[in-house]
Tab-separated table of C-alpha atoms in Angstrom:
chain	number	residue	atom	x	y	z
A	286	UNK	CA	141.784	-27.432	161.113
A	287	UNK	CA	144.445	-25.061	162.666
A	288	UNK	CA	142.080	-22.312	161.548
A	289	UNK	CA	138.915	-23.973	163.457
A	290	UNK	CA	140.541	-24.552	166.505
A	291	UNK	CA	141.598	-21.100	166.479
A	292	UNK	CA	138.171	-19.993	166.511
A	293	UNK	CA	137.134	-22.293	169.421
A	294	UNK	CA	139.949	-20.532	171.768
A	295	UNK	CA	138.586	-17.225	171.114
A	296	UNK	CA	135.207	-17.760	171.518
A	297	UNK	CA	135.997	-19.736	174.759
A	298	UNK	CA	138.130	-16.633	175.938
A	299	UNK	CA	135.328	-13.962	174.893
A	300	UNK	CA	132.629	-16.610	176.764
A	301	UNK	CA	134.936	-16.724	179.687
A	302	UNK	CA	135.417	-12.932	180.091
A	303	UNK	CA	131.570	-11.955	180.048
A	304	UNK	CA	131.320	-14.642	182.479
A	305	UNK	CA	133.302	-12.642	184.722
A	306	UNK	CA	131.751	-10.089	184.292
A	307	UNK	CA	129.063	-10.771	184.926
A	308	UNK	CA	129.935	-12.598	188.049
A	309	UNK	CA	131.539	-9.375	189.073
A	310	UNK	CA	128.932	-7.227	188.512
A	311	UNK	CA	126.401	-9.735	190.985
A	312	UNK	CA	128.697	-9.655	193.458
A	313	UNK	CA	129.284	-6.230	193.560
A	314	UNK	CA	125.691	-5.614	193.922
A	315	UNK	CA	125.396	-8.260	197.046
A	316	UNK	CA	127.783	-6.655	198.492
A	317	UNK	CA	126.423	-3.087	198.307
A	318	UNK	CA	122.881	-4.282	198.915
A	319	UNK	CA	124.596	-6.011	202.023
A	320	UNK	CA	125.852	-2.740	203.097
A	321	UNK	CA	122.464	-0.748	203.001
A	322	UNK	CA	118.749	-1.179	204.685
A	323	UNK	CA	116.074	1.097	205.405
A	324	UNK	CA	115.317	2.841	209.165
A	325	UNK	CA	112.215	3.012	210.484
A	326	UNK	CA	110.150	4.603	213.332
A	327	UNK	CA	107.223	6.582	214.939
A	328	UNK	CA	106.999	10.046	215.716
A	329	UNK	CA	104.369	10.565	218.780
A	330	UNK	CA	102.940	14.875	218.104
A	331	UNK	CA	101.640	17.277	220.456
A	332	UNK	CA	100.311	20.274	220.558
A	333	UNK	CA	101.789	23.032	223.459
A	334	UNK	CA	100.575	21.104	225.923
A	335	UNK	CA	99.548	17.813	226.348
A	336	UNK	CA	97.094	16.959	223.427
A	337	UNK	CA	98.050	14.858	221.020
A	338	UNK	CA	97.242	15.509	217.497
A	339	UNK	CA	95.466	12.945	215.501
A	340	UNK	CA	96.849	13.100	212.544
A	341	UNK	CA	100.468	12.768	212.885
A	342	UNK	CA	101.649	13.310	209.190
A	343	UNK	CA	104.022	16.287	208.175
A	344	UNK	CA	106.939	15.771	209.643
A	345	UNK	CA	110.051	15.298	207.690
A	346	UNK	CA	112.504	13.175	209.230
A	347	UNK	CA	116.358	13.776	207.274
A	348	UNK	CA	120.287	12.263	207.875
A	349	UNK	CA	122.693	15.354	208.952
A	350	UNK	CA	125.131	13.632	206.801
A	351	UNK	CA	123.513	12.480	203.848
A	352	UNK	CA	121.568	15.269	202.452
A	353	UNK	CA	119.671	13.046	200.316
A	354	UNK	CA	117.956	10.697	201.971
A	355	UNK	CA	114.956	12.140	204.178
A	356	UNK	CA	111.116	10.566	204.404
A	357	UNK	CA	107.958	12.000	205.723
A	358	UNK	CA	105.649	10.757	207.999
A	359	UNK	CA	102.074	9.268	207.888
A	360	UNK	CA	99.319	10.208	209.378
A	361	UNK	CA	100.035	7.754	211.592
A	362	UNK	CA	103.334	8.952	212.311
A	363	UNK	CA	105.568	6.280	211.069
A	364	UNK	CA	108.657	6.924	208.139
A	365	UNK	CA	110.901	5.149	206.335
A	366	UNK	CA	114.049	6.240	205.245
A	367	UNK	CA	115.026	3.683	202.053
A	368	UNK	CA	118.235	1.867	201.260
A	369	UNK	CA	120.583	4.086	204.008
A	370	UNK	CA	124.437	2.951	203.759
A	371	UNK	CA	125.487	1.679	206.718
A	372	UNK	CA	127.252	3.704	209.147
A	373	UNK	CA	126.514	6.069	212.544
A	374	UNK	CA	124.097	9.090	211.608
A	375	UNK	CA	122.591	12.504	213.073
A	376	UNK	CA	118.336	12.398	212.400
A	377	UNK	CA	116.782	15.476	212.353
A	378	UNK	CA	113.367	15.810	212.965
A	379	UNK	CA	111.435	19.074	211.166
A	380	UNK	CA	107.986	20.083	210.726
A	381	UNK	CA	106.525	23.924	210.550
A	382	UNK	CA	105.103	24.856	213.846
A	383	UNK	CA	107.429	22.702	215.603
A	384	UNK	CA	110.657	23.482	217.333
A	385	UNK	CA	113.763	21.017	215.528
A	386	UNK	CA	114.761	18.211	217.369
A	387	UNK	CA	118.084	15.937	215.959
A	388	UNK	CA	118.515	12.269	217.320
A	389	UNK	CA	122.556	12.096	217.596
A	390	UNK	CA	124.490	8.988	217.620
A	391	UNK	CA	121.991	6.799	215.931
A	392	UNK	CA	123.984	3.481	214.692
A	393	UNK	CA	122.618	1.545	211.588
A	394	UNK	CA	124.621	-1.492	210.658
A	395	UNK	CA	121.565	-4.021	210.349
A	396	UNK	CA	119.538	-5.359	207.491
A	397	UNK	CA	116.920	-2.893	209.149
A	398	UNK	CA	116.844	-0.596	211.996
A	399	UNK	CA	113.603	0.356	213.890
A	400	UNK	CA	113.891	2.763	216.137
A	401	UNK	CA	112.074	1.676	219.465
A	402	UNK	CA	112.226	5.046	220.965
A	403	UNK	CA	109.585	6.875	219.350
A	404	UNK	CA	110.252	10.527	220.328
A	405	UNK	CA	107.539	12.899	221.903
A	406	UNK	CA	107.535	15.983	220.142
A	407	UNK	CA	105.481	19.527	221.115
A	408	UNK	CA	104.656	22.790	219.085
A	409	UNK	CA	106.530	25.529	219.507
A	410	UNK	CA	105.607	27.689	222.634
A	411	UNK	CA	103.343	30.761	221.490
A	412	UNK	CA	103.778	32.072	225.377
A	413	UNK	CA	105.618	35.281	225.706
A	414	UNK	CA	107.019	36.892	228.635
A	415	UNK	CA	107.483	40.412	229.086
A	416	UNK	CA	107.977	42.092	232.266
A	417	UNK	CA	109.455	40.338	235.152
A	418	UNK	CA	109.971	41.755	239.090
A	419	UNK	CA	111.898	39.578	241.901
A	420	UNK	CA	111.340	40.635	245.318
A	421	UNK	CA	112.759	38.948	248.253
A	422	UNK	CA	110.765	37.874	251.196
A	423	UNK	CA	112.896	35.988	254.310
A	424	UNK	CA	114.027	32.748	252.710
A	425	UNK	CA	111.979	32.749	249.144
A	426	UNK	CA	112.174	34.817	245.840
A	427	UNK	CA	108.507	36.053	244.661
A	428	UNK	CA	108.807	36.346	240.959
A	429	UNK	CA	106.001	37.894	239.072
A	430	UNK	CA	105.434	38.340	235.640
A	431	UNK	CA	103.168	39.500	232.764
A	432	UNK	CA	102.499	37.311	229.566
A	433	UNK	CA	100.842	37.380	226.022
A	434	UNK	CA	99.384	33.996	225.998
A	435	UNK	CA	98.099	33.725	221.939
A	436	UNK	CA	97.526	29.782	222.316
A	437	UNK	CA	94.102	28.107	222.668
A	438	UNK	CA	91.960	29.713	224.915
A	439	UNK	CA	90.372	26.741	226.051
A	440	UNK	CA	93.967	26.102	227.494
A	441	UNK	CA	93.945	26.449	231.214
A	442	UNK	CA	97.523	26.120	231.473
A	443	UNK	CA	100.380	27.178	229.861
A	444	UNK	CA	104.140	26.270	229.994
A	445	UNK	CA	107.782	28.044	231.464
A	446	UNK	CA	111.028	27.735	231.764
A	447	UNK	CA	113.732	29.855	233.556
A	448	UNK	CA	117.346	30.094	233.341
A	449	UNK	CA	119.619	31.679	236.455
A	450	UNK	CA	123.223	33.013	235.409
A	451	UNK	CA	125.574	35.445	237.913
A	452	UNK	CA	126.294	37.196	234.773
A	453	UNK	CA	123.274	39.775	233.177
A	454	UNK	CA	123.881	38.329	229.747
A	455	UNK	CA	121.532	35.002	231.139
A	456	UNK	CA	119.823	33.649	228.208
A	457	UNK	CA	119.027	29.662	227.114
A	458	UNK	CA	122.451	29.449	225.707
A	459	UNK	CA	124.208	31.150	228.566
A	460	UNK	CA	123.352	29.978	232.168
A	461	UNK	CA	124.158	28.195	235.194
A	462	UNK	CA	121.249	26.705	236.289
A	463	UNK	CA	118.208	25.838	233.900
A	464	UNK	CA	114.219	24.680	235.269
A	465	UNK	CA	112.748	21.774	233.965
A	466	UNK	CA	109.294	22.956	232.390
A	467	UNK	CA	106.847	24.042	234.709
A	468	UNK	CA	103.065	24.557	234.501
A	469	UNK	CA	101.321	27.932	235.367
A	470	UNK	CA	97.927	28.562	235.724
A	471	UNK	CA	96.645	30.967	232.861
A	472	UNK	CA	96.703	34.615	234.506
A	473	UNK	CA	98.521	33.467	237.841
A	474	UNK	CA	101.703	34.902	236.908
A	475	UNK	CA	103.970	33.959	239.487
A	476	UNK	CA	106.946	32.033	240.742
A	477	UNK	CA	108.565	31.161	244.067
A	478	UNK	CA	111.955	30.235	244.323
A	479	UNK	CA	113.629	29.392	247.617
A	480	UNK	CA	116.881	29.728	248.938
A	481	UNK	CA	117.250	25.906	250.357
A	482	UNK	CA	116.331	24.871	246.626
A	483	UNK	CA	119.074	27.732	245.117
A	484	UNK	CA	121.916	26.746	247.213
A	485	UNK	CA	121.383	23.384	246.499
A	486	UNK	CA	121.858	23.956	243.187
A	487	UNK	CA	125.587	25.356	243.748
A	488	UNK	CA	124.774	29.064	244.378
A	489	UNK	CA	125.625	31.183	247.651
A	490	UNK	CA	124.259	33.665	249.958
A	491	UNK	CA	124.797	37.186	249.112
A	492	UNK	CA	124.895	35.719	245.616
A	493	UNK	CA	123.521	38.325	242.590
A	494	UNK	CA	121.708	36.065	240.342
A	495	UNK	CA	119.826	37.235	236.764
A	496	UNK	CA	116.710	35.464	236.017
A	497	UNK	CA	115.318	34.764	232.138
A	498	UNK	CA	112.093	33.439	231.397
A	499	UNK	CA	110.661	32.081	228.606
A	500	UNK	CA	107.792	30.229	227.602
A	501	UNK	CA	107.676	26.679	226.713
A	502	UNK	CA	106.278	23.344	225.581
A	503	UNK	CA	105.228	20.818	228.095
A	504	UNK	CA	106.718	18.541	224.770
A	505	UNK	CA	109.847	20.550	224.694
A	506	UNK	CA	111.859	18.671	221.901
A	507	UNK	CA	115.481	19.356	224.248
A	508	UNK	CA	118.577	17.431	223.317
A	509	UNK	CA	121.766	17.461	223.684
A	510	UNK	CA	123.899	18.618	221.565
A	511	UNK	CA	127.505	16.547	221.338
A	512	UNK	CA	129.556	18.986	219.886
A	513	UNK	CA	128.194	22.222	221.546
A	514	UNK	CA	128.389	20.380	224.636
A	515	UNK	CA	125.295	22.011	226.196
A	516	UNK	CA	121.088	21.774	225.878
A	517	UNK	CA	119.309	22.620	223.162
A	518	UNK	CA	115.922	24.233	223.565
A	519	UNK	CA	113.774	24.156	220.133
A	520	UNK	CA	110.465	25.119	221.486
A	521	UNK	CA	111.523	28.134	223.548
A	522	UNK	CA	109.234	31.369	222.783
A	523	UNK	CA	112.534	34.152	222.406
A	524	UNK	CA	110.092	36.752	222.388
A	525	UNK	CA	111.210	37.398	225.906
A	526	UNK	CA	111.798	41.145	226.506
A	527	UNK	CA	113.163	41.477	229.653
A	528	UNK	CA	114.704	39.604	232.868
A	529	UNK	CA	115.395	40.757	236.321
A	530	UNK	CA	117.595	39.622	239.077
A	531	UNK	CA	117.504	39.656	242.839
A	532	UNK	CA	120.088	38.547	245.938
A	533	UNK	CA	120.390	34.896	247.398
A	534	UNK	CA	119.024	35.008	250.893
């Protein structure tokens, strides 16, 4: 009898243990499920200008942090980046063609997140800019310049931007004063600045300023970079060979 009732503790210990365990095991796996959902979105394409590209696919969209997790999109440009643990992420945004653009700050602590900003994203520019004069004329700055436009010829336009700097080492990571992007008319290679619109922008009379021009993306893919603590540019053409400079009025 002592024997038999021996037997009934141990089995009820053994049955008692797995029952932990696996009681353990279940909760552990709520909990991490609980911890992780998928993100979402829609990437909206472009080519240089303003045409959008039908099919949207290609474009990889990865975590800065988590090396391992990155989706692709549709044709229809939407992802879906799987079973992402919680927490406050980088997205970068890469396809061949196009300039990189990264998505800082994004916070995912939901059982999904869908981003509602769908970002606008252009090809690289395939505008370059070669020679450029500055002549002063009373109050304005004629600029003139020559290009190798290799994009569509159907194109009518095509897409600047121009950086100002006191210093001759002006470039799109060393400036004072950057344009927004502009739109030329293909083979009407010129710019006016003025000096009402210069000195509003902090700069002074008798001022030696270096211009650098570059072509562009009317889709630019800019952001700001956090840590740099400046602009980033993606779509920028660098094949820019020279700059020139000229005297505020």
């Amino acid at each position: 009898m002592r024997f038999f009732f021996l037997i009934i503790l141990v089995n009820s210990f053994l049955s008692s243990c797995t029952s932990g365990s696996h009681e353990e095991l279940f909760f552990n796996d709520v909990i991490e499920s609980a911890s992780k959902s998928s993100i979402s979105g829609y990437v909206n394409l472009y080519d240089e200008g303003t045409f959008p590209m039908e099919d949207k696919s290609g474009m990889q969209i990865k975590i800065e942090e988590l090396s391992s997790f990155s989706a692709t999109t549709d044709k229809n440009g939407y992802f879906t980046l799987k079973d992402v643990p919680f927490g406050t992420y980088t997205l970068i945004y890469e396809k061949t063609g196009y300039g990189t653009y990264k998505k800082y700050q994004h916070k995912h602590y939901t059982s999904s997140t869908f981003i509602t900003h769908s970002p606008s994203l252009g090809k690289k520019s395939t505008t370059q800019i070669n020679n450029i004069t500055a002549k002063v004329e009373g109050d304005f700055i004629a600029l003139s310049f020559t290009t190798n436009y290799i994009g569509a010829e159907n194109n009518k336009f095509y897409y600047i931007r121009y950086f100002l700097s006191s210093s001759p080492s002006v470039s799109d990571s060393f400036y004072s004063y950057y344009s927004p992007t502009l739109m030329i008319q293909k083979h009407n290679n010129a710019l006016i600045l003025t000096k009402s619109d210069l000195l509003n922008r902090g700069f002074h009379s008798g001022e030696k300023l270096y211009i650098k021009i570059y072509g562009d993306s009317y889709f630019s893919n800019v952001y700001d970079d956090p840590f740099l603590g400046k602009k980033i540019f993606p779509n920028l053409n660098r094949i820019s060979f020279a700059d020139s400079y000229f005297i505020v009025p």
